[in-house]
Amino acid sequence: MSQFWSPAIQSLVPYTPGEQPKVDGLIKLNTNENPYPPAPAVEAVLREFDTERLRLYPDPDCHALKQALADEAGLSRDQVFVGNGSDEVLALTFMALLRHEQPLLLPETTYSFYNVYIDLFNIDARHIPLTDDYRIDLDAYSSENGGIIFANPNAPTGVGLTLEQISDLLIRNTHSVVVVDEAYVDFGAESASQLVDRYPNLLVTQTFSKSRSLAGMRVGYAYGHPKLIEALERVKNSFNSYPLDMLAQQTAIAALQDRGYFQHCVQQVMDTREWTCEQLTSLGFEVLPSQTNFVFTSHSEVAAAELMQYLRDNRILVRHFTKPGIDNHLRITIGTPDEMTRLIECLKQHPSL
Ligand SMILES: *Cc1c(COP(=O)(O)O)cnc(C)c1O
C-alpha cells in the first residue's frame, strides 16, 4: 500500500491466475490451456506477415474478425463484440451492463474473476449456492436483479446446463441482462449463441484461449443483441481503441477457418478426458461429469492440498482452490494422452492410492 494509490485501489484483491512456470519440463495441467498447437493456418499467418505493416494501427473495429465470428454463429456483425481475451470482454460487460441498483446474481462457486470485477466496479451482488451435486440451480435465480452471470459449463466444476434450462431462465428473466460465459462450450456443451436472436437481454461470451489453442494471443468475443454490443463498444472506445493487435485479429480468423483441425483437437481432448475420468475413478477419485477440457475431482482418503503438492514434487502442476466448499478438490486440465498417462502413473505411486 502507498499514500499515492487511489483510495479504491487500497482494498483491491486482484485475480490470481494459475502459475506459468519459469522452468521447462513440467507437465502443465493447471490453467486449462490446450495441449495441441494452434491450427497450421495460424503459423502460416505469422510466417507470411509483412512486418512493415506494424507501422500502422490495427483496425479498431476488427471488421474482418467480427464478420468471421458472425458467420460462425449464423448472426450478423453488429451482434458481435471482440476484446483482448474474454477476461477483457467480461470486464467491459460488468462495467457496461451489470452495474445496477438491484444486485447481480451469480453462483457462489464459479469463475473467481467475476468477484474481482464486482469489487473493482463496486457492484452489489448475491451469491447463490450450487446444489449438493455441484450444479447451478437456475430455479434459485428468481429474485429481482440487475443482471445474472454464470459460466456454462461452469468453472471450476466442469458441469454444464442444457440449452433448455438456459431458455427457461431467459423466459422468466426478461428485465435484466443474462451473461453466459462459454469459455469451455466447445468441449461438449451446447452454445446459447443460437438463442441470441430470440432474447435481447442475452450476452454470450467465448474465447480463443481454450478450444482454439490461442491463449497467448488474447482474443475473446461476445454475441448479443446489437444494443448490448453497442454498450460494450461505448465502454471499449472510452478505454482503449485498439485492444486487438494485427496479429491477434489475423491469427484468430485463421484459427476459425480451419474447422477440421479444430474438431479434431476438441475430439482428442474429449476422448482423453473420458480416459482420464475412468482412470481416476478406478483409483478411488470422485470425478464430476465434465463438459470441459478439465476435470474437477476429489479423493476421500487423501486431501487435495496434499495431492497437489505431491504432484508438484513430481513436476506435474494442477490447480487447487482454497475456497471453502471446494478446497478438497483438484482441477486437472486435460493434456495429451502421454501427459495424462504420466499423471495417472504418478498418482498410482502415491502411498495412499
Ligand atoms: C479461461 C476463462 C476465461 C478467460 O479466457 P481468456 O479469453 O483467456 O481471457 C473466461 N471465463 C472462464 C470461465 C474461463 O475459464
XYZ file of C-alpha atoms in Angstrom, residues 14-278:
265
model
C -6.705 -8.951 -7.744
C -7.335 -12.245 -9.525
C -4.550 -14.816 -9.180
C -4.018 -16.724 -12.418
C -2.570 -20.233 -12.355
C 1.205 -20.419 -12.256
C 3.170 -20.039 -15.530
C 6.377 -21.831 -14.505
C 9.709 -20.273 -15.443
C 11.386 -23.643 -15.911
C 10.830 -26.180 -18.692
C 9.915 -29.801 -18.359
C 6.872 -29.525 -16.092
C 3.597 -31.139 -17.101
C 1.280 -28.171 -17.021
C -2.275 -29.147 -16.148
C -3.126 -26.036 -14.124
C -4.531 -23.323 -16.424
C -6.768 -25.158 -18.911
C -4.637 -24.367 -21.922
C -4.969 -26.593 -24.971
C -2.205 -29.224 -25.219
C -2.209 -29.009 -29.025
C -0.714 -26.222 -31.141
C -2.949 -23.720 -32.968
C -4.190 -24.597 -36.464
C -1.454 -24.748 -39.141
C -3.054 -21.725 -40.846
C -2.127 -19.667 -37.759
C 1.535 -20.445 -38.300
C 1.208 -19.510 -41.965
C -0.206 -16.092 -40.999
C 2.741 -15.443 -38.710
C 5.322 -16.666 -41.211
C 3.932 -14.598 -44.056
C 3.141 -11.458 -42.060
C 4.547 -8.276 -43.594
C 6.408 -6.639 -40.696
C 6.278 -3.276 -42.440
C 2.527 -3.144 -41.721
C 3.201 -2.865 -37.987
C 3.858 0.843 -38.591
C 0.112 1.270 -38.781
C -2.562 0.922 -36.132
C -4.718 -2.183 -36.434
C -8.387 -1.990 -37.478
C -10.008 -0.583 -34.301
C -13.316 -2.244 -35.170
C -11.902 -5.692 -36.055
C -14.253 -5.760 -39.007
C -12.970 -8.969 -40.665
C -12.746 -10.918 -37.400
C -16.248 -9.866 -36.362
C -17.573 -10.960 -39.740
C -15.884 -14.347 -39.422
C -17.341 -14.790 -35.917
C -20.789 -13.692 -37.093
C -20.670 -16.257 -39.926
C -19.586 -18.930 -37.469
C -22.679 -18.380 -35.305
C -25.139 -17.528 -38.093
C -25.507 -13.988 -36.716
C -24.764 -10.546 -38.122
C -21.692 -8.445 -37.488
C -23.488 -5.965 -35.244
C -24.237 -8.856 -32.873
C -20.525 -9.470 -32.262
C -18.051 -7.824 -29.903
C -14.348 -8.697 -29.658
C -11.797 -7.980 -26.960
C -8.342 -8.722 -25.628
C -9.227 -12.121 -24.222
C -12.657 -12.855 -22.820
C -11.431 -11.540 -19.473
C -11.420 -8.103 -21.042
C -14.797 -8.717 -22.677
C -16.119 -9.688 -19.237
C -14.562 -6.631 -17.572
C -16.264 -4.355 -20.087
C -19.503 -6.322 -19.667
C -19.512 -5.769 -15.903
C -18.966 -2.063 -16.480
C -21.392 -1.637 -19.370
C -24.263 -3.963 -18.482
C -24.123 -5.325 -14.936
C -23.898 -2.261 -12.692
C -27.398 -1.564 -11.493
C -29.384 -0.718 -8.434
C -30.564 -4.315 -7.957
C -27.991 -6.966 -7.053
C -26.193 -9.052 -9.628
C -26.948 -12.772 -9.205
C -24.190 -15.344 -9.693
C -23.220 -18.783 -8.419
C -21.281 -18.998 -5.170
C -18.851 -21.304 -6.975
C -17.929 -20.118 -10.446
C -15.116 -18.338 -12.287
C -13.467 -16.383 -9.480
C -12.617 -13.415 -11.696
C -16.273 -12.295 -11.514
C -15.829 -11.356 -7.866
C -12.778 -9.284 -8.707
C -14.838 -7.238 -11.196
C -17.657 -6.985 -8.674
C -15.242 -5.381 -6.201
C -13.449 -3.280 -8.808
C -16.696 -1.787 -10.110
C -18.370 -1.736 -6.714
C -21.331 -3.875 -7.761
C -23.871 -5.208 -5.296
C -24.007 -8.990 -5.731
C -25.877 -12.001 -4.349
C -24.115 -15.347 -4.468
C -26.315 -18.396 -4.912
C -25.044 -21.806 -3.711
C -24.683 -24.714 -6.109
C -26.794 -27.815 -5.495
C -25.251 -30.655 -3.445
C -24.112 -32.257 -6.694
C -22.330 -29.057 -7.797
C -24.926 -27.950 -10.345
C -26.035 -24.378 -10.969
C -29.601 -24.228 -9.691
C -31.226 -21.776 -12.113
C -34.581 -22.068 -10.321
C -32.964 -20.127 -7.482
C -32.290 -17.164 -9.785
C -35.726 -15.712 -9.423
C -35.338 -12.645 -7.217
C -35.258 -9.140 -8.639
C -31.826 -8.484 -10.022
C -29.660 -6.127 -12.010
C -28.204 -8.973 -14.042
C -27.212 -12.634 -13.924
C -23.848 -14.151 -14.823
C -22.563 -17.713 -14.799
C -20.187 -19.885 -16.776
C -21.618 -22.716 -18.849
C -20.147 -25.247 -18.487
C -19.325 -23.902 -15.060
C -15.806 -23.404 -13.753
C -14.108 -24.927 -11.894
C -16.662 -27.748 -11.695
C -16.877 -28.553 -15.429
C -20.598 -29.251 -15.044
C -22.903 -27.938 -17.780
C -26.506 -26.781 -18.073
C -28.729 -27.654 -21.019
C -29.888 -25.084 -23.546
C -33.412 -25.732 -22.347
C -32.509 -24.759 -18.773
C -30.963 -21.535 -20.047
C -34.022 -20.764 -22.216
C -36.259 -21.317 -19.190
C -34.265 -18.732 -17.263
C -34.436 -16.250 -20.159
C -38.195 -16.666 -20.407
C -38.538 -15.827 -16.712
C -35.853 -13.168 -16.515
C -36.588 -10.504 -19.117
C -35.747 -7.312 -17.234
C -32.006 -7.685 -16.856
C -29.038 -8.971 -18.819
C -28.122 -12.646 -18.586
C -24.443 -13.305 -19.354
C -23.402 -16.849 -20.221
C -19.627 -17.302 -20.180
C -18.910 -20.105 -22.640
C -15.122 -20.339 -22.316
C -15.413 -24.155 -22.426
C -18.533 -24.698 -24.508
C -16.707 -26.357 -27.427
C -15.748 -29.365 -25.305
C -19.200 -30.913 -25.308
C -21.883 -28.385 -24.326
C -24.430 -26.519 -26.457
C -23.904 -22.835 -27.154
C -26.559 -20.314 -26.176
C -25.402 -18.201 -29.151
C -28.315 -19.776 -31.037
C -30.693 -18.046 -28.587
C -29.273 -14.569 -29.181
C -31.809 -13.709 -31.901
C -34.664 -14.614 -29.579
C -33.610 -12.885 -26.334
C -32.474 -9.238 -26.482
C -31.063 -9.494 -22.943
C -28.736 -12.445 -23.589
C -24.976 -11.975 -23.906
C -22.782 -14.999 -24.657
C -19.009 -14.759 -24.261
C -16.452 -17.119 -25.774
C -12.681 -17.265 -26.183
C -9.902 -18.474 -28.481
C -7.812 -19.387 -25.433
C -9.073 -22.900 -24.725
C -10.563 -24.759 -27.705
C -8.578 -22.779 -30.336
C -5.166 -23.061 -28.663
C -4.564 -19.297 -28.767
C -4.296 -18.341 -25.084
C -1.084 -16.444 -25.883
C -2.824 -14.220 -28.447
C -5.559 -12.916 -26.131
C -8.735 -12.996 -28.211
C -12.206 -13.165 -26.708
C -15.629 -12.219 -28.035
C -19.308 -11.893 -27.263
C -22.568 -12.478 -29.104
C -25.650 -10.443 -28.233
C -28.350 -8.034 -29.378
C -26.894 -5.002 -31.247
C -27.984 -2.780 -28.351
C -25.915 -4.824 -25.878
C -22.968 -4.811 -28.274
C -23.289 -1.048 -28.638
C -22.961 -0.624 -24.868
C -19.785 -2.708 -24.889
C -18.377 -0.670 -27.803
C -19.080 2.552 -25.936
C -17.088 1.430 -22.937
C -14.340 -0.118 -25.061
C -13.943 3.103 -27.033
C -13.767 5.072 -23.793
C -10.874 2.937 -22.653
C -8.715 1.525 -25.469
C -9.472 1.835 -29.188
C -7.111 -0.975 -30.198
C -7.349 -3.888 -27.765
C -6.577 -6.434 -30.518
C -3.342 -6.103 -32.435
C -2.984 -7.061 -36.109
C -1.540 -10.472 -35.397
C -4.301 -11.325 -32.948
C -7.008 -10.355 -35.459
C -5.458 -12.305 -38.320
C -4.492 -15.438 -36.429
C -7.947 -15.629 -34.869
C -9.549 -15.599 -38.307
C -7.139 -18.316 -39.468
C -7.931 -20.445 -36.412
C -11.677 -20.113 -37.055
C -11.416 -21.125 -40.668
C -9.689 -24.453 -40.111
C -12.794 -26.344 -38.962
C -11.347 -29.819 -39.477
C -8.317 -29.160 -37.303
C -10.478 -27.569 -34.598
C -12.886 -30.509 -34.487
C -10.036 -32.990 -34.415
C -8.315 -31.289 -31.437
C -11.535 -30.876 -29.479
C -12.455 -34.534 -30.043
C -8.991 -35.630 -28.990
C -9.285 -33.666 -25.729
C -12.749 -35.117 -25.053
C -11.536 -38.694 -25.690
C -8.564 -38.144 -23.368
C -10.920 -36.663 -20.772
C -13.079 -39.800 -20.788
C -9.996 -41.999 -20.402
C -8.718 -39.814 -17.545
C -12.084 -39.950 -15.745
C -12.107 -43.747 -15.903
